[in-house]
CSV table of C-alpha atoms in Angstrom, one decimal:
chain,number,residue,atom,x,y,z
A,1,MET,CA,130.3,-115.5,21.9
A,2,TYR,CA,126.9,-114.1,22.6
A,3,ASP,CA,126.7,-115.4,26.1
A,4,ASN,CA,124.9,-112.9,28.4
A,5,TYR,CA,123.2,-111.3,25.4
A,6,THR,CA,119.6,-111.3,24.3
A,7,GLU,CA,118.8,-112.1,20.7
A,8,LEU,CA,116.7,-109.5,18.8
A,9,ILE,CA,115.3,-109.2,15.3
A,10,ALA,CA,114.2,-106.0,13.5
A,11,ASP,CA,110.4,-106.0,13.7
A,12,GLY,CA,109.4,-102.6,12.4
A,13,LEU,CA,109.5,-98.9,12.6
A,14,THR,CA,107.2,-96.3,14.2
A,15,ARG,CA,107.0,-92.7,15.0
A,16,GLY,CA,106.1,-91.0,18.2
A,17,VAL,CA,102.5,-89.9,18.6
A,18,THR,CA,103.0,-87.2,21.2
A,19,LEU,CA,106.6,-86.5,20.2
A,20,ARG,CA,106.5,-86.4,16.4
A,21,ASP,CA,110.3,-86.1,16.2
A,22,ALA,CA,110.7,-89.4,17.9
A,23,TYR,CA,111.6,-92.1,15.3
A,24,ILE,CA,111.8,-95.6,16.7
A,25,LEU,CA,113.2,-98.8,15.5
A,26,VAL,CA,111.3,-101.7,17.1
A,27,LEU,CA,113.3,-104.8,17.8
A,28,ARG,CA,111.7,-107.9,19.1
A,29,GLU,CA,113.0,-110.8,21.3
A,30,PRO,CA,111.8,-113.8,19.3
A,31,SER,CA,111.1,-116.3,22.0
A,32,ARG,CA,109.1,-114.1,24.4
A,33,ASN,CA,107.9,-111.4,21.9
A,34,ALA,CA,109.2,-108.7,24.2
A,35,ILE,CA,110.0,-105.5,22.3
A,36,PHE,CA,113.0,-103.3,22.6
A,37,PRO,CA,112.5,-99.8,21.1
A,38,VAL,CA,115.5,-97.8,20.0
A,39,LEU,CA,115.4,-94.1,19.2
A,40,ILE,CA,116.9,-93.3,15.8
A,41,SER,CA,117.3,-90.3,13.6
A,42,GLU,CA,115.0,-89.4,10.8
A,43,THR,CA,117.7,-90.3,8.3
A,44,ASP,CA,118.2,-93.7,10.0
A,45,PHE,CA,114.4,-94.2,9.9
A,46,GLN,CA,114.4,-93.7,6.2
A,47,THR,CA,117.4,-96.0,5.6
A,48,LEU,CA,115.8,-98.8,7.7
A,49,LYS,CA,112.4,-98.3,6.0
A,50,ASP,CA,114.0,-98.7,2.6
A,51,ALA,CA,115.7,-101.9,3.7
A,52,MET,CA,112.6,-103.3,5.3
A,53,THR,CA,110.1,-102.4,2.6
A,54,LYS,CA,112.1,-102.4,-0.6
A,55,GLY,CA,115.0,-104.8,0.3
A,56,ASP,CA,117.3,-101.8,-0.3
A,57,PHE,CA,120.6,-102.7,1.5
A,58,THR,CA,122.6,-99.8,0.1
A,59,ALA,CA,123.7,-98.7,3.6
A,60,SER,CA,125.7,-102.0,4.0
A,61,ARG,CA,126.2,-103.3,0.5
A,62,LEU,CA,129.7,-102.0,0.0
A,63,MET,CA,130.8,-103.1,3.5
A,64,THR,CA,129.4,-106.6,2.9
A,65,ALA,CA,131.0,-106.9,-0.5
A,66,LEU,CA,134.4,-105.8,0.9
A,67,ALA,CA,134.0,-108.3,3.8
A,68,ARG,CA,133.3,-111.1,1.4
A,69,LYS,CA,136.2,-110.1,-0.8
A,70,MET,CA,138.5,-110.3,2.3
A,71,GLU,CA,136.9,-113.7,3.2
A,72,MET,CA,135.2,-112.2,6.3
A,73,ILE,CA,131.8,-113.6,7.5
A,74,VAL,CA,129.3,-111.4,9.3
A,75,LEU,CA,128.5,-113.1,12.6
A,76,GLY,CA,126.1,-110.7,14.2
A,77,VAL,CA,125.4,-107.2,15.4
A,78,ARG,CA,125.7,-106.0,19.0
A,79,LEU,CA,123.9,-102.8,20.2
A,80,LEU,CA,125.9,-100.5,22.4
A,81,PRO,CA,124.2,-98.5,25.2
A,82,PRO,CA,123.0,-95.1,24.0
A,83,GLN,CA,125.1,-92.1,24.8
A,84,SER,CA,124.0,-88.5,24.4
A,85,GLY,CA,121.1,-89.5,22.2
A,86,ARG,CA,122.9,-91.8,19.8
A,87,THR,CA,122.9,-95.6,19.7
A,88,GLN,CA,125.9,-97.2,18.0
A,89,ALA,CA,126.4,-100.8,17.2
A,90,LEU,CA,129.2,-103.3,16.6
A,91,ILE,CA,129.3,-105.6,13.6
A,92,ASP,CA,131.1,-108.8,14.4
A,93,PHE,CA,133.1,-110.5,11.6
A,94,GLU,CA,135.0,-113.8,11.6
A,95,ARG,CA,138.1,-114.3,9.4
A,96,TYR,CA,140.1,-117.5,9.6
A,97,GLY,CA,138.9,-118.0,13.2
A,98,GLU,CA,139.7,-114.5,14.4
A,99,LEU,CA,137.0,-112.1,15.6
A,100,LEU,CA,137.0,-108.6,14.0
A,101,THR,CA,134.6,-105.9,15.1
A,102,LEU,CA,133.5,-102.6,13.4
A,103,GLU,CA,131.7,-99.9,15.3
A,104,THR,CA,129.1,-98.1,13.2
A,105,ASP,CA,125.8,-96.3,13.4
A,106,ILE,CA,122.7,-98.3,14.2
A,107,ALA,CA,121.1,-98.1,10.8
A,108,ALA,CA,124.1,-99.5,8.9
A,109,ALA,CA,124.5,-102.3,11.5
A,110,VAL,CA,120.8,-103.3,11.4
A,111,VAL,CA,120.7,-103.2,7.6
A,112,ALA,CA,123.9,-105.4,7.6
A,113,ALA,CA,122.2,-107.8,9.9
A,114,MET,CA,119.1,-108.0,7.6
A,115,GLU,CA,121.2,-108.3,4.5
A,116,ASN,CA,123.4,-111.1,6.0
A,117,HIS,CA,120.5,-112.8,7.8
A,118,VAL,CA,122.2,-112.6,11.2
A,119,SER,CA,120.9,-111.7,14.6
A,120,ILE,CA,121.1,-108.5,16.5
A,121,TRP,CA,122.2,-108.8,20.2
A,122,ILE,CA,122.0,-106.7,23.3
A,123,LYS,CA,123.5,-107.3,26.7
A,124,ASP,CA,121.0,-109.1,28.9
A,125,GLU,CA,121.2,-106.5,31.7
A,126,GLN,CA,120.4,-103.6,29.2
A,127,PHE,CA,117.5,-105.6,27.8
A,128,SER,CA,116.1,-106.4,31.2
A,129,ARG,CA,116.6,-102.8,32.5
A,130,GLN,CA,114.7,-101.3,29.7
A,131,ASN,CA,111.9,-103.9,29.8
A,132,GLN,CA,111.4,-103.2,33.5
A,133,MET,CA,110.7,-99.5,32.8
A,134,PRO,CA,107.0,-98.6,33.4
A,135,HIS,CA,104.9,-97.8,30.4
A,136,ASP,CA,101.3,-97.3,29.5
A,137,GLU,CA,99.4,-99.6,27.2
A,138,GLY,CA,100.4,-98.8,23.6
A,139,ALA,CA,103.4,-96.8,24.7
A,140,MET,CA,107.1,-97.7,24.7
A,141,ALA,CA,109.6,-97.0,27.4
A,142,LEU,CA,112.7,-95.3,26.2
A,143,PRO,CA,115.9,-94.6,28.1
A,144,ILE,CA,116.8,-90.9,28.6
A,145,GLY,CA,120.3,-91.6,27.3
A,146,GLY,CA,118.8,-92.6,24.0
A,147,MET,CA,117.1,-89.3,23.4
A,148,ASN,CA,118.7,-86.4,21.6
A,149,ASP,CA,118.8,-83.0,23.2
A,150,LEU,CA,115.9,-81.6,21.1
A,151,LEU,CA,113.7,-84.6,22.1
A,152,LEU,CA,114.7,-84.3,25.8
A,153,THR,CA,113.7,-80.6,25.7
A,154,ASP,CA,110.3,-81.5,24.3
A,155,VAL,CA,109.8,-84.2,26.9
A,156,MET,CA,110.9,-81.9,29.7
A,157,GLN,CA,108.3,-79.3,28.5
A,158,ALA,CA,105.6,-81.9,28.4
A,159,ALA,CA,106.6,-83.1,31.9
A,160,VAL,CA,106.3,-79.6,33.3
A,161,GLU,CA,102.9,-79.2,31.6
A,162,GLN,CA,101.7,-82.4,33.3
A,163,ASP,CA,103.2,-81.3,36.7
A,164,ASN,CA,105.6,-84.2,36.6
A,165,PHE,CA,108.4,-82.2,38.1
A,166,GLU,CA,110.5,-85.3,39.1
A,167,LEU,CA,110.8,-86.3,35.4
A,168,ALA,CA,111.4,-82.7,34.4
A,169,GLN,CA,114.3,-82.5,36.9
A,170,MET,CA,115.8,-85.8,35.7
A,171,ILE,CA,115.8,-84.5,32.1
A,172,ARG,CA,117.2,-81.1,33.1
A,173,ASP,CA,120.0,-82.9,35.0
A,174,GLU,CA,120.8,-85.1,31.9
A,175,LEU,CA,120.9,-82.0,29.6
A,176,THR,CA,123.2,-80.2,32.1
A,177,LEU,CA,125.5,-83.3,32.3
A,178,ARG,CA,125.7,-83.4,28.5
A,179,GLN,CA,126.5,-79.7,28.3
A,180,ARG,CA,129.3,-80.2,30.8
A,181,ASN,CA,130.7,-83.1,28.9
A,182,ASN,CA,130.5,-81.1,25.6
A,183,ASP,CA,132.3,-78.2,27.3
A,184,THR,CA,135.0,-80.5,28.6
A,185,THR,CA,135.5,-82.2,25.2
A,186,ALA,CA,135.7,-78.8,23.5
A,187,GLU,CA,138.3,-77.6,26.0
A,188,ALA,CA,140.4,-80.7,25.4
A,189,HIS,CA,140.6,-80.0,21.7
C-alpha cells in the first residue's frame, strides 16, 4: 500500500530563529536520518508538544476509540502536499480487508500515528524534492506552498532586505496566485 512512499517518524518540534512565527514539526526518515520539516500552526505545535512530552493523545483519542469500536485498525498516516500554507494528512484504516481513509489536519493525524504506533508516509517524489532544496547548516528548507500568508510576507520582506529579489518575486507571485484563487472561490459561493 505504501509503495512509492518514504516512511517518516515524528522526531521533534522547533521554532524558527529568524521567523519566530514559524512553528515546525520535524519528521525523520529512519534509515537515512534525513529530516523532513513541516510548517504547522501554533495550535498544532502545542497539540503535538503535549503528545510528545506528556503522552497526551486527546487530539486523536475519540477518533481512535470510535475506530476500535467499529473494528477499524489504523494502518498509517499519509501527508498531503501543502496548499496555501496548510498541510493536511490522510489517516488510513482497514476494516474487514477494506481500506478507509479520513482527511484531517496534520496535528490530529500525527498524534493518531503516535498513539497507534504506526508510521507516517510521504510520497517519494515530495520527500526527494524537499530534500534537494538548498539550505545552510543548521537551517531547514521549507516549501513556499507550506507557508501561510503572514509568514510569506515576513520572508518576502527579509528577502528584499537581503537584496534577494528573485526570492522576493517568487513569494510575491505565490501571494498573488493565492489571492486570485481566494477571489475565484469567493465568487463561486
